[in-house]
Short mmCIF file of C-alpha atoms in Angstrom, two decimals:
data_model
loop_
_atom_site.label_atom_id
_atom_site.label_comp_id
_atom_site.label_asym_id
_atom_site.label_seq_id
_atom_site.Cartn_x
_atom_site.Cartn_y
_atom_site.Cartn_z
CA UNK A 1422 112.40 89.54 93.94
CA UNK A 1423 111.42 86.45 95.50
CA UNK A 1424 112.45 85.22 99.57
CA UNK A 1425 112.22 81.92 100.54
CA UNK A 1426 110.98 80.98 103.84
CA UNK A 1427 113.14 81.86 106.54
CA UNK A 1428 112.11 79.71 109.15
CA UNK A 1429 113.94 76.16 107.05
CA UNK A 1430 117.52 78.09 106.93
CA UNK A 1431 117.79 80.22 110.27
CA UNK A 1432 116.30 77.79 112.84
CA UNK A 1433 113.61 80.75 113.41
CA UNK A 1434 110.25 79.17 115.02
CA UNK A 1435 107.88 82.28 116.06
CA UNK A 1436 107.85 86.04 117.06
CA UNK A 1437 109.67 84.99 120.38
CA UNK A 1438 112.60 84.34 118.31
CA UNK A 1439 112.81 87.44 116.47
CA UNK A 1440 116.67 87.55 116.35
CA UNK A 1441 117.35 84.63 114.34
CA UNK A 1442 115.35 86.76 111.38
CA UNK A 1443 118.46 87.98 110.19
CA UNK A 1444 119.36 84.92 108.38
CA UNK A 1445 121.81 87.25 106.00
CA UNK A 1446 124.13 87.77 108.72
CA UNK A 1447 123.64 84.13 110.41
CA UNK A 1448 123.84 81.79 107.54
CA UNK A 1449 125.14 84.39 104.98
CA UNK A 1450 125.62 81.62 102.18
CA UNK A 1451 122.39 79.87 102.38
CA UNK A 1452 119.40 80.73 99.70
CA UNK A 1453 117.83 83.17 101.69
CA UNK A 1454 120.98 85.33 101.93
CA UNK A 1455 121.43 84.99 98.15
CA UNK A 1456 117.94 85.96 97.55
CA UNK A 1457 118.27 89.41 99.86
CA UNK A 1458 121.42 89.85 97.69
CA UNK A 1459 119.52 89.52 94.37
CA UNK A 1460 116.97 91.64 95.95
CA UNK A 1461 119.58 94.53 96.62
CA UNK A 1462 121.08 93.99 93.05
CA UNK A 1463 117.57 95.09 91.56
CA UNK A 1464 116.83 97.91 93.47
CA UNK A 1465 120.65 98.95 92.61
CA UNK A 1466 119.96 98.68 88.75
CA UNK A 1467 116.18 100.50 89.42
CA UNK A 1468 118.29 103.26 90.47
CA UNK A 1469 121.17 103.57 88.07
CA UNK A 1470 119.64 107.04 86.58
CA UNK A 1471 118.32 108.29 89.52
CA UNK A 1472 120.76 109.67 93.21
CA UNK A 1473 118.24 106.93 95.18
CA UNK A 1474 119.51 107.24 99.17
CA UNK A 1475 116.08 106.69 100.85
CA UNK A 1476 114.49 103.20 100.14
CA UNK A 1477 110.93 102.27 102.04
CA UNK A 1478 109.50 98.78 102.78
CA UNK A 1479 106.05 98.50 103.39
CA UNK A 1480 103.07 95.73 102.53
CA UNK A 1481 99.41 95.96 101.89
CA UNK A 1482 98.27 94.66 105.41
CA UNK A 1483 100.77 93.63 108.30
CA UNK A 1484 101.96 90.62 109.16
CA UNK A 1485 103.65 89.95 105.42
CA UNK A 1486 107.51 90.22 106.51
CA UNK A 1487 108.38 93.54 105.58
CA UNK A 1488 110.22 94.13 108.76
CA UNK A 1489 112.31 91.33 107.83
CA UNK A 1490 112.83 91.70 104.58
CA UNK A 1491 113.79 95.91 105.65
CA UNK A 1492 116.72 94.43 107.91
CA UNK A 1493 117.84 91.91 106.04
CA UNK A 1494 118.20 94.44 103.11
CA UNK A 1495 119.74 96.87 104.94
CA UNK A 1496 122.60 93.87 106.14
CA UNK A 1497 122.91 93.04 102.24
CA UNK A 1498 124.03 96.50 101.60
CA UNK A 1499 126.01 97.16 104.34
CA UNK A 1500 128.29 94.11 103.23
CA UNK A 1501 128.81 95.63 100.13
CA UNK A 1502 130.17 98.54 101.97
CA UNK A 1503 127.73 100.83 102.25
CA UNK A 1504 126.85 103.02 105.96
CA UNK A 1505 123.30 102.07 106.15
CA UNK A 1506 120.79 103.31 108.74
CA UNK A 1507 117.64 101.22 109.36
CA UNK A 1508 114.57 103.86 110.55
CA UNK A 1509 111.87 102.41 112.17
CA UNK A 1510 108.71 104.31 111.22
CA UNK A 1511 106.30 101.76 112.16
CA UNK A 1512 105.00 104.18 115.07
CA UNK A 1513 102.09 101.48 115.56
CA UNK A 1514 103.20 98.62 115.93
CA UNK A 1515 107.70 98.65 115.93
CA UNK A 1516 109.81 95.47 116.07
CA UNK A 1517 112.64 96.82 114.72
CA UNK A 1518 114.49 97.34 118.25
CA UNK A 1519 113.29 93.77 119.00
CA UNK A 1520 114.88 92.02 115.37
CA UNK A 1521 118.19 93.63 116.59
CA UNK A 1522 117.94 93.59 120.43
CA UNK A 1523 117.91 97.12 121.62
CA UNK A 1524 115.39 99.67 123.41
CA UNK A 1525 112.64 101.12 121.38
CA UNK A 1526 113.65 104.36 122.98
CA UNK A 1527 114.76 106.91 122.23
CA UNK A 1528 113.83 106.65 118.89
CA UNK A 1529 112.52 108.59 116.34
CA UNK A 1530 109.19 110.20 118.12
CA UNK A 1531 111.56 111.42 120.68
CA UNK A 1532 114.39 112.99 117.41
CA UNK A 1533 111.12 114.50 116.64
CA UNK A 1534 109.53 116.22 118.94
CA UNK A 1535 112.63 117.95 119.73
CA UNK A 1536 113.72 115.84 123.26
CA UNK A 1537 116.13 114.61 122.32
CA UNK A 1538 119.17 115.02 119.51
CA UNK A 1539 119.41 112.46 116.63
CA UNK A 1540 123.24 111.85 117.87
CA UNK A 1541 121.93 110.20 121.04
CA UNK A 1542 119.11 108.20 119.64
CA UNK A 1543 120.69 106.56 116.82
CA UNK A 1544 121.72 103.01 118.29
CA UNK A 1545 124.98 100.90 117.39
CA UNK A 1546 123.75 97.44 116.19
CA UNK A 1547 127.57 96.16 116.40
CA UNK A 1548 127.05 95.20 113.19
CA UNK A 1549 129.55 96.77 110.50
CA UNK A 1550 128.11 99.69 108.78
CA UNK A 1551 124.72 99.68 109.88
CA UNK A 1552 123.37 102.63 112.43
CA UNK A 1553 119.66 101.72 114.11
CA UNK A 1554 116.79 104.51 114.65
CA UNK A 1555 114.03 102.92 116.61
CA UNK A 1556 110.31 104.03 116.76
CA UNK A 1557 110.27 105.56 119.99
CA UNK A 1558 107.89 106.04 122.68
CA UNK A 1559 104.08 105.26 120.48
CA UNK A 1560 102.72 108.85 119.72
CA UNK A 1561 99.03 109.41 119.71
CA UNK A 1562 99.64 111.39 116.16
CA UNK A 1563 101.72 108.84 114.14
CA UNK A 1564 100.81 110.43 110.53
CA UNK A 1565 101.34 113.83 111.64
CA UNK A 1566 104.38 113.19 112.98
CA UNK A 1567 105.81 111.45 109.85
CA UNK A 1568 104.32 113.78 107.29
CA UNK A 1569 105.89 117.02 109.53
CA UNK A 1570 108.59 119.35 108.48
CA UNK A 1571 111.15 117.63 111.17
CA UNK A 1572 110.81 114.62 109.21
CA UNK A 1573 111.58 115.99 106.27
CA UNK A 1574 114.85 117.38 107.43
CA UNK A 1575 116.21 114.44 109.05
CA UNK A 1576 115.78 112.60 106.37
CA UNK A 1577 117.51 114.95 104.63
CA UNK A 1578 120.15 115.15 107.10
CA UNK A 1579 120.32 111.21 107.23
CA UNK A 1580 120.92 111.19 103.35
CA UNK A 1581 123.30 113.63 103.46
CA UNK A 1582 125.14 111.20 106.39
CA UNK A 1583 124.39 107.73 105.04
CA UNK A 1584 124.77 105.86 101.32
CA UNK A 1585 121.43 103.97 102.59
CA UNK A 1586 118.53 105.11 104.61
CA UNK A 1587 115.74 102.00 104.83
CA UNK A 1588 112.27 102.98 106.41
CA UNK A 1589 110.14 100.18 107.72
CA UNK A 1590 107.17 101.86 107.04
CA UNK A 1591 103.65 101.00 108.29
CA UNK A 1592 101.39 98.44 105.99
CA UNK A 1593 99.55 100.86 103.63
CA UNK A 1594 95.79 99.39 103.62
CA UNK A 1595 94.81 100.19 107.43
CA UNK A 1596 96.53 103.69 108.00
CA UNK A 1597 97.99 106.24 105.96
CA UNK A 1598 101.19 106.57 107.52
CA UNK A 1599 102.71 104.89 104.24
CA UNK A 1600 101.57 106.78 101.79
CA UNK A 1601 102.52 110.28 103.16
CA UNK A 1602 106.13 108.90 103.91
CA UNK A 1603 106.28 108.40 99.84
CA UNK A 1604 106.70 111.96 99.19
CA UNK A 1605 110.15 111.85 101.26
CA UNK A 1606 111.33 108.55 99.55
CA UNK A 1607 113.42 107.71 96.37
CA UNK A 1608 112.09 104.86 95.90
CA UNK A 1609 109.12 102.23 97.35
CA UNK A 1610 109.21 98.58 97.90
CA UNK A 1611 106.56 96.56 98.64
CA UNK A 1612 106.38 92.76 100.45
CA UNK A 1613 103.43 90.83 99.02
CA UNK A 1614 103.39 87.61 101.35
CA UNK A 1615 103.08 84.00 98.99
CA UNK A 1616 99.36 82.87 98.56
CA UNK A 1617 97.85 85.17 101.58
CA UNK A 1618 97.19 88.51 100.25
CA UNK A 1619 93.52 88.75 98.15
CA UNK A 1620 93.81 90.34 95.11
CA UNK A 1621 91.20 93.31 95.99
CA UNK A 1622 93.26 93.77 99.20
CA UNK A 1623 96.55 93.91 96.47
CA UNK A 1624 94.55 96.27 94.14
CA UNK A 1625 93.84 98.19 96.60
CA UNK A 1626 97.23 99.06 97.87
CA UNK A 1627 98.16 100.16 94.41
CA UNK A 1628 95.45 102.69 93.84
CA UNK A 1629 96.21 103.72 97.12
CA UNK A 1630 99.65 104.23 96.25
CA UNK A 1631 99.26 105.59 92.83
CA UNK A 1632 96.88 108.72 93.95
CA UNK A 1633 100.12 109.78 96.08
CA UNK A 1634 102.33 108.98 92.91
CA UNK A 1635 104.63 106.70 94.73
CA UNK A 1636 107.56 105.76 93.45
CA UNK A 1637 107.04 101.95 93.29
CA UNK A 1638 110.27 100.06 92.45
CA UNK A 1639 108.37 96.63 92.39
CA UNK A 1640 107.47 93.79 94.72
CA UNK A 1641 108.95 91.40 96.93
CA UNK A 1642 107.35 88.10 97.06
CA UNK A 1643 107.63 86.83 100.46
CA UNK A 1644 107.37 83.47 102.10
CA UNK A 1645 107.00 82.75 105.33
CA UNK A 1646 104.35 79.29 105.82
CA UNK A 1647 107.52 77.91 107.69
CA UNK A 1648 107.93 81.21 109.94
CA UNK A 1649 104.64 81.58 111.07
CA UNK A 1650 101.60 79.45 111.95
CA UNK A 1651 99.68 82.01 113.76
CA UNK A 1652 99.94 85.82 112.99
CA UNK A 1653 97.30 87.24 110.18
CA UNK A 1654 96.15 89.30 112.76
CA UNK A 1655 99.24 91.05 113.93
CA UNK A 1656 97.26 93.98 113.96
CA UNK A 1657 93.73 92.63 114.57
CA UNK A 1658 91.87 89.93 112.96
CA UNK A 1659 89.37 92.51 111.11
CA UNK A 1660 91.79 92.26 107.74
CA UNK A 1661 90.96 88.68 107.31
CA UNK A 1662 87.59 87.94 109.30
CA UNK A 1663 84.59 88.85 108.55
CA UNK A 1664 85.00 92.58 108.35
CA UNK A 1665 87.01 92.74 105.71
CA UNK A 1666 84.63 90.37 103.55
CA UNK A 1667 81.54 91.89 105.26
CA UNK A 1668 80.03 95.37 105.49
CA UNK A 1669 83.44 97.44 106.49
CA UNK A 1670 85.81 96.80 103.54
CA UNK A 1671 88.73 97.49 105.97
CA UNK A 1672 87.68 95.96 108.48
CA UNK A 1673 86.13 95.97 112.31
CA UNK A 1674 89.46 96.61 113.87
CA UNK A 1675 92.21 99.35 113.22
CA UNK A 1676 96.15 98.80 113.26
CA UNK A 1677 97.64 99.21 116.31
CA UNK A 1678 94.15 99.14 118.16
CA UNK A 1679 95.66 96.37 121.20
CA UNK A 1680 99.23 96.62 121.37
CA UNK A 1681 99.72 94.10 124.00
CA UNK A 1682 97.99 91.42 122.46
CA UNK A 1683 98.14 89.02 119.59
CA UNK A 1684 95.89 86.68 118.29
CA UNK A 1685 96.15 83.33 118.57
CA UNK A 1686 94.03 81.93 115.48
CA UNK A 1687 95.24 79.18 113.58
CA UNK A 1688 96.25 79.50 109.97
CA UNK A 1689 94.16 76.42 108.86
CA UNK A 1690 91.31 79.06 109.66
CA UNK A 1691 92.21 82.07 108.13
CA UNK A 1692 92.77 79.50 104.75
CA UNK A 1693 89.73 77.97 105.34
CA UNK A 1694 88.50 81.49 104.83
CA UNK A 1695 90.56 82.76 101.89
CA UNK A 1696 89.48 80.17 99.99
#
């Protein structure tokens, strides 16, 4: 599938604005809603041989959208009348709670660790059909945590209590949080932002994903030049600088390594660069 920038039919201007992402449910008849309903169509006929419940979005390095493009999906199917439950599993980095305006916690480190009952941290959105589990408090174990036995059963017990569980899911390139959450998924999506992405970076992602024999759906070609000016280093600016071209193929910094700052370098750089 293909998404148009967001920023030219919401109104959206940067991250402080994260809200007005879901452009599905506030301009549901412009071309970006149309294009998260052709999205939801082809996953729909990917699936028509196989019982697919659990659906995960994730993206070769952060930063591409796929937080976006996971809620705006899950709104698509909800309208079509399906109980949906967003699961934030982005235990890095979450914005989940922030697109839809709630607490991160309790959330899902909390479901499972055993503090608290999933009853009491699933959140209502007030949005029809749709049910919210946020990250939680950040673990220092992220992978663990999402490749354990209690995440196996809830999402077990979430497909047994939903028509639609979507997992934001950690980019794949910097951590392997994505990869190990494949082997509880039905099927995998992944958001390739428009004209960022380098195609080792791309190449990449799939070997990384085929050696855990993910079940890849297809892409989603995302663009968001009029959402963003500002933010290829959502996770730190190793990705695109110099240590991703340099010495360190992934890069002097780690996801999730300052998670109270962003950086602030222009795009006109990191093009400069790419090019």
């Amino acid at each position: 599938a293909m998404i148009p920038a967001i920023g030219n039919e919401s109104g959206a201007a940067g991250p402080s604005d994260r809200a007005s992402r879901l452009v599905v449910k506030l301009k549901p008849k412009s071309s970006v809603a149309e294009a998260f309903r052709g999205l939801r169509t082809a996953i729909h006929f990917s699936s028509l041989k196989r019982d697919t419940k659990v659906v995960m979005v994730t993206s070769s390095f952060p930063g591409e959208g796929k937080t976006t493009i996971a809620a705006n999906l899950g709104l698509t199917f909800a309208q079509a009348g399906n109980r949906v439950v967003l699961v934030d599993c982005d235990l890095r980095r979450p914005s989940l709670n922030t697109i839809f305006e709630h607490s991160r916690t309790p959330g899902i480190t909390e479901v499972l660790a055993g503090d608290v009952p999933l009853a009491e941290a699933l959140h209502n959105t007030s949005i029809e059909n749709i049910s919210l589990l946020t990250a939680g408090t950040i673990p220092p174990n992220p992978a663990e945590l999402l490749c354990s036995d209690s995440m196996r059963v809830l999402l077990a017990g979430l497909r047994e209590s939903y028509d639609i569980v979507i997992i934001d899911a950690p980019p794949v390139i910097p951590v392997t949080d994505a990869p190990l959450l494949t082997a509880f998924t039905d099927m995998v999506v992944v958001v390739l932002e428009s004209g960022r992405i380098p195609a080792k970076a791309a190449q990449r992602m799939k070997e990384l994903l085929q050696s855990v024999q993910a079940p890849v759906a297809g892409f989603v070609l995302n663009d968001r030049t009029a959402l963003y000016s500002d933010t290829y280093g959502y996770y730190g600016k190793g990705y695109y600088g110099k240590g991703y071209y340099g010495r360190r193929y992934y890069g002097y910094s780690y996801y999730g390594a300052d998670d109270q700052k962003e950086t602030g370098v222009k795009k006109s750089w990191w093009r400069k660069l790419l090019r």
